[in-house]
Short mmCIF file of N, CA and C in Angstrom, two decimals:
data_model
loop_
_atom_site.label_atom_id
_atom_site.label_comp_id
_atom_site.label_asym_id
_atom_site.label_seq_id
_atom_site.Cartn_x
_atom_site.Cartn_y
_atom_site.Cartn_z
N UNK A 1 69.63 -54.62 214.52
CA UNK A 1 68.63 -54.59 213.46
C UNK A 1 68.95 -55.70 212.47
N UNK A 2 67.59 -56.47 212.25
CA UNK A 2 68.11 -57.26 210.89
C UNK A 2 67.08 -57.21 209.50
N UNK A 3 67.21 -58.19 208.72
CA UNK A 3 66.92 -57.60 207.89
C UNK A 3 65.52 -59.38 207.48
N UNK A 4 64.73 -59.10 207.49
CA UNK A 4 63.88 -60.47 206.48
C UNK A 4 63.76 -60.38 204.88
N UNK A 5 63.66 -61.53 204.07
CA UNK A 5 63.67 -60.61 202.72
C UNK A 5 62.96 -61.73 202.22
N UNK A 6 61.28 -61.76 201.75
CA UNK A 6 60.95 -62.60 201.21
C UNK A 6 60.72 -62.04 199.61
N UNK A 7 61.44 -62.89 198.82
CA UNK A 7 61.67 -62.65 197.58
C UNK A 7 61.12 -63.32 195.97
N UNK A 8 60.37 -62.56 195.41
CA UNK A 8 59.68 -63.13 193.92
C UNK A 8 58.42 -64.05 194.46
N UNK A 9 57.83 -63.11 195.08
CA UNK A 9 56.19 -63.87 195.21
C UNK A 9 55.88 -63.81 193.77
N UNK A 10 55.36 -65.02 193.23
CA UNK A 10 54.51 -64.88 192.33
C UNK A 10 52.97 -65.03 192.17
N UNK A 11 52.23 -64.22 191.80
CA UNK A 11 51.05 -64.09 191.99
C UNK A 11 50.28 -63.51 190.26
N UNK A 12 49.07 -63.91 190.10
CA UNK A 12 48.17 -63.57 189.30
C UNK A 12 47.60 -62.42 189.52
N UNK A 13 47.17 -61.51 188.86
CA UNK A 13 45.92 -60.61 189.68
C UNK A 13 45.40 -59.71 188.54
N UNK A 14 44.86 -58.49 188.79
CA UNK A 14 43.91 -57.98 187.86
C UNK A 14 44.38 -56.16 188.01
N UNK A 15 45.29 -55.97 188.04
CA UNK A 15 45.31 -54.11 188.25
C UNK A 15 46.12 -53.90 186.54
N UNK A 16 45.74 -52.57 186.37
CA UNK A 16 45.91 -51.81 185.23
C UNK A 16 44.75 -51.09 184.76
N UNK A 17 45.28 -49.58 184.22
CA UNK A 17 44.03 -48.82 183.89
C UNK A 17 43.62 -49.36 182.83
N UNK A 18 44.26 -49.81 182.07
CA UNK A 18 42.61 -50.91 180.80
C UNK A 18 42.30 -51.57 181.22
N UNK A 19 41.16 -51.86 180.87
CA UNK A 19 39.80 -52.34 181.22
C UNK A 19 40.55 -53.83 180.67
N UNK A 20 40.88 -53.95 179.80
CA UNK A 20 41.78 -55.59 179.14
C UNK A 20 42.27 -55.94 180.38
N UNK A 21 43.30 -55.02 181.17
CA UNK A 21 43.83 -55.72 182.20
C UNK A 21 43.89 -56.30 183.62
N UNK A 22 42.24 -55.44 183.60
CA UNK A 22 41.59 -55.66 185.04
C UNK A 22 40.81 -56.96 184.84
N UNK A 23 40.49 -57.29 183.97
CA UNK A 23 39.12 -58.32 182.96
C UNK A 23 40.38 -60.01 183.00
N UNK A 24 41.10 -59.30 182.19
CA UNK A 24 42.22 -60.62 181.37
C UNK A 24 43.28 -60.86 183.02
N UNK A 25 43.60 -59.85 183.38
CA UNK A 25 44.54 -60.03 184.51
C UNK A 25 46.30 -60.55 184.05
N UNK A 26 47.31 -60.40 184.38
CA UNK A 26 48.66 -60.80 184.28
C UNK A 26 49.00 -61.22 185.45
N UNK A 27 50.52 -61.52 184.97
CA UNK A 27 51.26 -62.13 186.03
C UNK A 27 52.32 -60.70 187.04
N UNK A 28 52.37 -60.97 188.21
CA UNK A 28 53.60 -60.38 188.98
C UNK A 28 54.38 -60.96 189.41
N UNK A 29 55.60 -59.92 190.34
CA UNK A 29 56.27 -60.47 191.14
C UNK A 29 55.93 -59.27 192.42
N UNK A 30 56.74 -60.09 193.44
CA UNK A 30 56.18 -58.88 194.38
C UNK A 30 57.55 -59.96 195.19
N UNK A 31 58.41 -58.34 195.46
CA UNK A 31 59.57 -59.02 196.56
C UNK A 31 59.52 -57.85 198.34
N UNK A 32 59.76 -58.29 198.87
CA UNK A 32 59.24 -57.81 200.35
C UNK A 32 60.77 -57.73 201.20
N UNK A 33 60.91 -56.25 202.03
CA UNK A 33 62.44 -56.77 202.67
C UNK A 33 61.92 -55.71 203.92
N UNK A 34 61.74 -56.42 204.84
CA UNK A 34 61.37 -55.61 206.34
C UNK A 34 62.77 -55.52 207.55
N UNK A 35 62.94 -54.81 207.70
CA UNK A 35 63.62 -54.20 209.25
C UNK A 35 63.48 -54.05 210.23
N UNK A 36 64.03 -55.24 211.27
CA UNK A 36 63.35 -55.17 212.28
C UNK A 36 64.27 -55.89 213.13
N UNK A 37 64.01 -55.54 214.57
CA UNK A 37 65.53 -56.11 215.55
C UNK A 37 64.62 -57.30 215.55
N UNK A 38 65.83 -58.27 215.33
CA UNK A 38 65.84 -59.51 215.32
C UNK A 38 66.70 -60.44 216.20
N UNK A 39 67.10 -59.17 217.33
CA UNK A 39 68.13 -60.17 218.44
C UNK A 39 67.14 -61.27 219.44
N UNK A 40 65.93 -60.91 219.78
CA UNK A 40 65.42 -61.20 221.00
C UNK A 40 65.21 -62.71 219.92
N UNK A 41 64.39 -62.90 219.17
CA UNK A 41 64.54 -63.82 218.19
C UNK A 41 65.38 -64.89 218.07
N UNK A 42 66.42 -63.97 217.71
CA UNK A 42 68.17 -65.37 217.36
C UNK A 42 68.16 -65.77 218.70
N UNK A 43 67.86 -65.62 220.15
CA UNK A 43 68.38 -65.45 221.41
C UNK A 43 67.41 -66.62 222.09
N UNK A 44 65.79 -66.42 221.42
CA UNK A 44 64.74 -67.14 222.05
C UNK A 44 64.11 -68.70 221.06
N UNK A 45 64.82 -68.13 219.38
CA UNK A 45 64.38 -69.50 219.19
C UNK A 45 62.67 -69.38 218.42
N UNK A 46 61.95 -68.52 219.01
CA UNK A 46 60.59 -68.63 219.22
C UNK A 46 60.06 -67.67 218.12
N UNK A 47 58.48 -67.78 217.38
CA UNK A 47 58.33 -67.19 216.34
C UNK A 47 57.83 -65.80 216.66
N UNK A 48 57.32 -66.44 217.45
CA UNK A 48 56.72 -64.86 218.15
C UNK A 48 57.05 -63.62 218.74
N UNK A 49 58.64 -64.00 218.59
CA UNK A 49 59.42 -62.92 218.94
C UNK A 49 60.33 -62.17 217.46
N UNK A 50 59.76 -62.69 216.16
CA UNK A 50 60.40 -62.43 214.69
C UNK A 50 59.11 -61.60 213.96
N UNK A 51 59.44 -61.41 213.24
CA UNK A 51 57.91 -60.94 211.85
C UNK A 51 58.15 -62.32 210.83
N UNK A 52 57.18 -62.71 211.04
CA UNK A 52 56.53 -64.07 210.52
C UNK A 52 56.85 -64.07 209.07
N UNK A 53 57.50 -64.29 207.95
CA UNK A 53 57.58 -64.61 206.58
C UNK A 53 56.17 -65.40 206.13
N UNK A 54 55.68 -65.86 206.63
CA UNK A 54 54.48 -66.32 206.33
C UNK A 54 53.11 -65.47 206.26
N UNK A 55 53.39 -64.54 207.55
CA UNK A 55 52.53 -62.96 207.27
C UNK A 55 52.71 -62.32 206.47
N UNK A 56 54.24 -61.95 206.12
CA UNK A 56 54.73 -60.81 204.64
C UNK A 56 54.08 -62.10 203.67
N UNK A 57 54.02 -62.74 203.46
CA UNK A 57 53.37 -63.58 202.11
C UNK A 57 51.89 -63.19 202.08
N UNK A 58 51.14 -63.96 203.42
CA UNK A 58 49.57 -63.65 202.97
C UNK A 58 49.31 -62.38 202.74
N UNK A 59 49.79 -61.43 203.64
CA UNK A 59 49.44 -59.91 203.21
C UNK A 59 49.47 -59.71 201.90
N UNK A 60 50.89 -59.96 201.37
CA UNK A 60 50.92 -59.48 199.45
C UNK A 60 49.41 -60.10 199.18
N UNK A 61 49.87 -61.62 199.17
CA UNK A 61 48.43 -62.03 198.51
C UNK A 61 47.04 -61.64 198.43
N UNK A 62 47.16 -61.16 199.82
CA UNK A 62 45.98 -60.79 199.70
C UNK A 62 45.76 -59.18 199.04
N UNK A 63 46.35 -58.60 199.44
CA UNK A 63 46.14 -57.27 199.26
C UNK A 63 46.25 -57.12 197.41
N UNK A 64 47.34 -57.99 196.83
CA UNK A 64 47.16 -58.35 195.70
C UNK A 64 45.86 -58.84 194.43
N UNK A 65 45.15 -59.21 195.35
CA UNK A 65 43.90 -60.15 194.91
C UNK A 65 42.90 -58.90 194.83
N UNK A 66 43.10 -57.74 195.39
CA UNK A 66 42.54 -56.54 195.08
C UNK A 66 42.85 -55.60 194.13
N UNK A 67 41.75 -55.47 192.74
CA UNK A 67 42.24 -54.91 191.51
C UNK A 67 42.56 -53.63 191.88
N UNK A 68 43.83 -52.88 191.36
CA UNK A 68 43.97 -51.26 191.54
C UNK A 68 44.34 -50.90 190.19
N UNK A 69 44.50 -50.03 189.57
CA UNK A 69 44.76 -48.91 188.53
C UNK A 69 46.17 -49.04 189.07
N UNK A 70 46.68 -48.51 190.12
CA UNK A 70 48.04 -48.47 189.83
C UNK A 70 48.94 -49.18 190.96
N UNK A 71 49.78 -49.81 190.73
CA UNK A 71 50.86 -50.42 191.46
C UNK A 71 51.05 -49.77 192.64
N UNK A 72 51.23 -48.68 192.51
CA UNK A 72 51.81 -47.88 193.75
C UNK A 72 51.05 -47.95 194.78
N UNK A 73 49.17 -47.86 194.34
CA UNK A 73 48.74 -47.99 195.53
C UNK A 73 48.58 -49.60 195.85
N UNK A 74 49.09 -50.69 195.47
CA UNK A 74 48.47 -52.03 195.70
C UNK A 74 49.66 -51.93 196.67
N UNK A 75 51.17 -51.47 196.40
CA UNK A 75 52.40 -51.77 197.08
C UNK A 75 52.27 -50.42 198.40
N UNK A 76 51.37 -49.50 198.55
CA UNK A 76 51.29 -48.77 199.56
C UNK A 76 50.22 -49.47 200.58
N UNK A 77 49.25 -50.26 199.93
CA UNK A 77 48.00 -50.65 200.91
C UNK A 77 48.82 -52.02 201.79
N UNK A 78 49.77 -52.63 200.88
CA UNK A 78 50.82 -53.81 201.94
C UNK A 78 51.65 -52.85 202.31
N UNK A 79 52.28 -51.95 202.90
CA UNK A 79 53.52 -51.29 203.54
C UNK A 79 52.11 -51.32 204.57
N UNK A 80 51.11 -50.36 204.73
CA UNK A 80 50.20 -49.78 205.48
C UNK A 80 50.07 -51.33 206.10
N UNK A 81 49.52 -52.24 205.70
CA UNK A 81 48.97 -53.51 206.48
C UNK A 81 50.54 -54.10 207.46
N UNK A 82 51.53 -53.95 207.27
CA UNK A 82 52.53 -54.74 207.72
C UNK A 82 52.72 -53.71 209.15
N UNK A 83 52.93 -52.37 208.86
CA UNK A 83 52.98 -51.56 209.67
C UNK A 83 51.85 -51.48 210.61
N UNK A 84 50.73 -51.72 210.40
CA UNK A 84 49.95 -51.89 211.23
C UNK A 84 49.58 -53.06 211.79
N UNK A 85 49.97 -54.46 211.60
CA UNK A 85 49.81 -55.18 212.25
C UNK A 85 50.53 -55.96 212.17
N UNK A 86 52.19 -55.57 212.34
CA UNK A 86 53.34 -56.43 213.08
C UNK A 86 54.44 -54.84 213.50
N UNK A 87 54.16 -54.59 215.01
CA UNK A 87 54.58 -54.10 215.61
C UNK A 87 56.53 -53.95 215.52
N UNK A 88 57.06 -55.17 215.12
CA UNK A 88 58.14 -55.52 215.15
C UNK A 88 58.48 -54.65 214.03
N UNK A 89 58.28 -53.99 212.68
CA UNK A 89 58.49 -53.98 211.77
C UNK A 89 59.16 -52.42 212.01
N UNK A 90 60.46 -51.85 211.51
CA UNK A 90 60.71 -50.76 211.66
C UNK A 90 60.62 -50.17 210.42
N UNK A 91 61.08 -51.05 209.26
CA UNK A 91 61.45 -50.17 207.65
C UNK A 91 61.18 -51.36 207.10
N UNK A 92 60.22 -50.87 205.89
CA UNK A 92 59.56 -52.12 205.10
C UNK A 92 60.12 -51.68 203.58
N UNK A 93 59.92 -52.29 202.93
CA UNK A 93 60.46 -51.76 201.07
C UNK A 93 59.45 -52.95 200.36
N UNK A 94 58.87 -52.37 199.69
CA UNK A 94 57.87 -53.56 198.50
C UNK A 94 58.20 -52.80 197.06
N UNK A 95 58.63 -54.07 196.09
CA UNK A 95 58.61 -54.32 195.23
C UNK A 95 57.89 -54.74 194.33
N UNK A 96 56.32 -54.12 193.47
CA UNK A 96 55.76 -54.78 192.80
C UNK A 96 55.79 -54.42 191.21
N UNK A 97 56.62 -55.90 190.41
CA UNK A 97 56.47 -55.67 189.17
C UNK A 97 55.48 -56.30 188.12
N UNK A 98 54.85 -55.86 187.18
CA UNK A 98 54.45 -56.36 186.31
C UNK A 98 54.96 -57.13 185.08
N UNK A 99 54.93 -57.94 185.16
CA UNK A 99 55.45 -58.84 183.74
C UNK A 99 54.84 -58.69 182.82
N UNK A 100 55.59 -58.59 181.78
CA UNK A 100 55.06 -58.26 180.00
C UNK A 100 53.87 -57.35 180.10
N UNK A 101 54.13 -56.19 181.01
CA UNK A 101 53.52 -55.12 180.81
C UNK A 101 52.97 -54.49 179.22
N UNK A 102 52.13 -54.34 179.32
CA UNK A 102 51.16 -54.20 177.43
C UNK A 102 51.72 -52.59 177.43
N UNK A 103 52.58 -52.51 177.12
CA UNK A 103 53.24 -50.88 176.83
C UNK A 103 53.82 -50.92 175.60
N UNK A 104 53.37 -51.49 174.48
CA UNK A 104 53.77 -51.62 173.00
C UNK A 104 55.05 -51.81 172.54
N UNK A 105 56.18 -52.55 173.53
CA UNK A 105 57.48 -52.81 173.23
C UNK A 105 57.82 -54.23 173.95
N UNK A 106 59.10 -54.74 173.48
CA UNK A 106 59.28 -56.12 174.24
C UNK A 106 60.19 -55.37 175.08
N UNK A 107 59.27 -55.59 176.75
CA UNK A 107 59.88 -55.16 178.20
C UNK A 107 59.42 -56.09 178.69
N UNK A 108 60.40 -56.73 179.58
CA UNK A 108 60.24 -58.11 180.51
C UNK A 108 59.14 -57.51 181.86
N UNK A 109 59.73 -56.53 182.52
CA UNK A 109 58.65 -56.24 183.67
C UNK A 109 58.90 -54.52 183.74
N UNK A 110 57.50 -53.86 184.42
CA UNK A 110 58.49 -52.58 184.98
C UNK A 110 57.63 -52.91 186.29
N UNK A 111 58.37 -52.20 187.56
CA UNK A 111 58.73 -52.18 188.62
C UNK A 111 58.26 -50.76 189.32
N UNK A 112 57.61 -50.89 190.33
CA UNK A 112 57.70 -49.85 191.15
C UNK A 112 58.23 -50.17 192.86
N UNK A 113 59.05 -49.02 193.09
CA UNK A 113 59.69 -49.14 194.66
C UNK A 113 59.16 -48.57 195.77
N UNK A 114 58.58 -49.24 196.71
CA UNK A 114 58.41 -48.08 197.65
C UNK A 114 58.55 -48.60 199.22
N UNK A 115 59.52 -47.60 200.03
CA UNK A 115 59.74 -48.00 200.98
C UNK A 115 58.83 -46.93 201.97
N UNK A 116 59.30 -47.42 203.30
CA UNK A 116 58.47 -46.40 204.58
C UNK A 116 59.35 -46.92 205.72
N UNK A 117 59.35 -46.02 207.04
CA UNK A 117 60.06 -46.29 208.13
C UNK A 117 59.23 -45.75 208.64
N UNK A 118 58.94 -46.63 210.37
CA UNK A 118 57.28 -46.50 211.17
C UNK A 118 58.19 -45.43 211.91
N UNK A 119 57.01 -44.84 211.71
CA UNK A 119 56.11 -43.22 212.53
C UNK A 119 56.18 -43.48 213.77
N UNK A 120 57.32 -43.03 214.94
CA UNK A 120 57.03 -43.66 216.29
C UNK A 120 56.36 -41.92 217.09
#
């Protein structure tokens, strides 16, 4: 088993339950760490035998670019997309934080975690 870890996507987007923050939009981060045997891979050289780092990117993005109310579900709708369409993937973990979250104090980001391990 190994491990991929694409780390501090940064992205723009529009989620939060005020209406300010769906409208005005902030900044994130979004860090990604999937599990997945990675011998046939080191052995063949070839991409098509890995989970693509370039897929864990567009997925965030995209799935990102879709306003939600809450984090949890923007970082559950990418676990769901990775799991369903890269077979290779055994245990995924997404990280999406908000920067200078409008919560009436100076806080750099808060963070939500959520991992999953595929349903065989």
């Amino acid at each position: 088993m190994g491990i991929i870890k694409v780390e501090n996507i940064r992205v723009y987007a529009h989620h939060g339950c005020l209406k300010e923050e769906t409208i005005i939009g902030s900044d994130y981060r979004v860090d990604v760490e999937v599990k997945a045997d990675l011998s046939t891979s080191a052995n063949t050289d070839e991409l098509n035998d890995t989970v693509d780092y370039v897929f864990l990117n567009r997925v965030v993005r995209e799935e990102m670019a879709i306003p939600s109310k809450l984090l949890e579900t923007v970082a559950q709708r990418i676990l769901n997309r990775f799991f369903n369409e890269d077979q290779l993937i055994q245990k995924a973990t997404v990280s999406v934080s908000k920067i200078n979250p409008p919560i009436g104090g100076d806080v750099e980001m808060v963070t939500i975690v959520l991992s999953e391990e595929r349903k065989n």
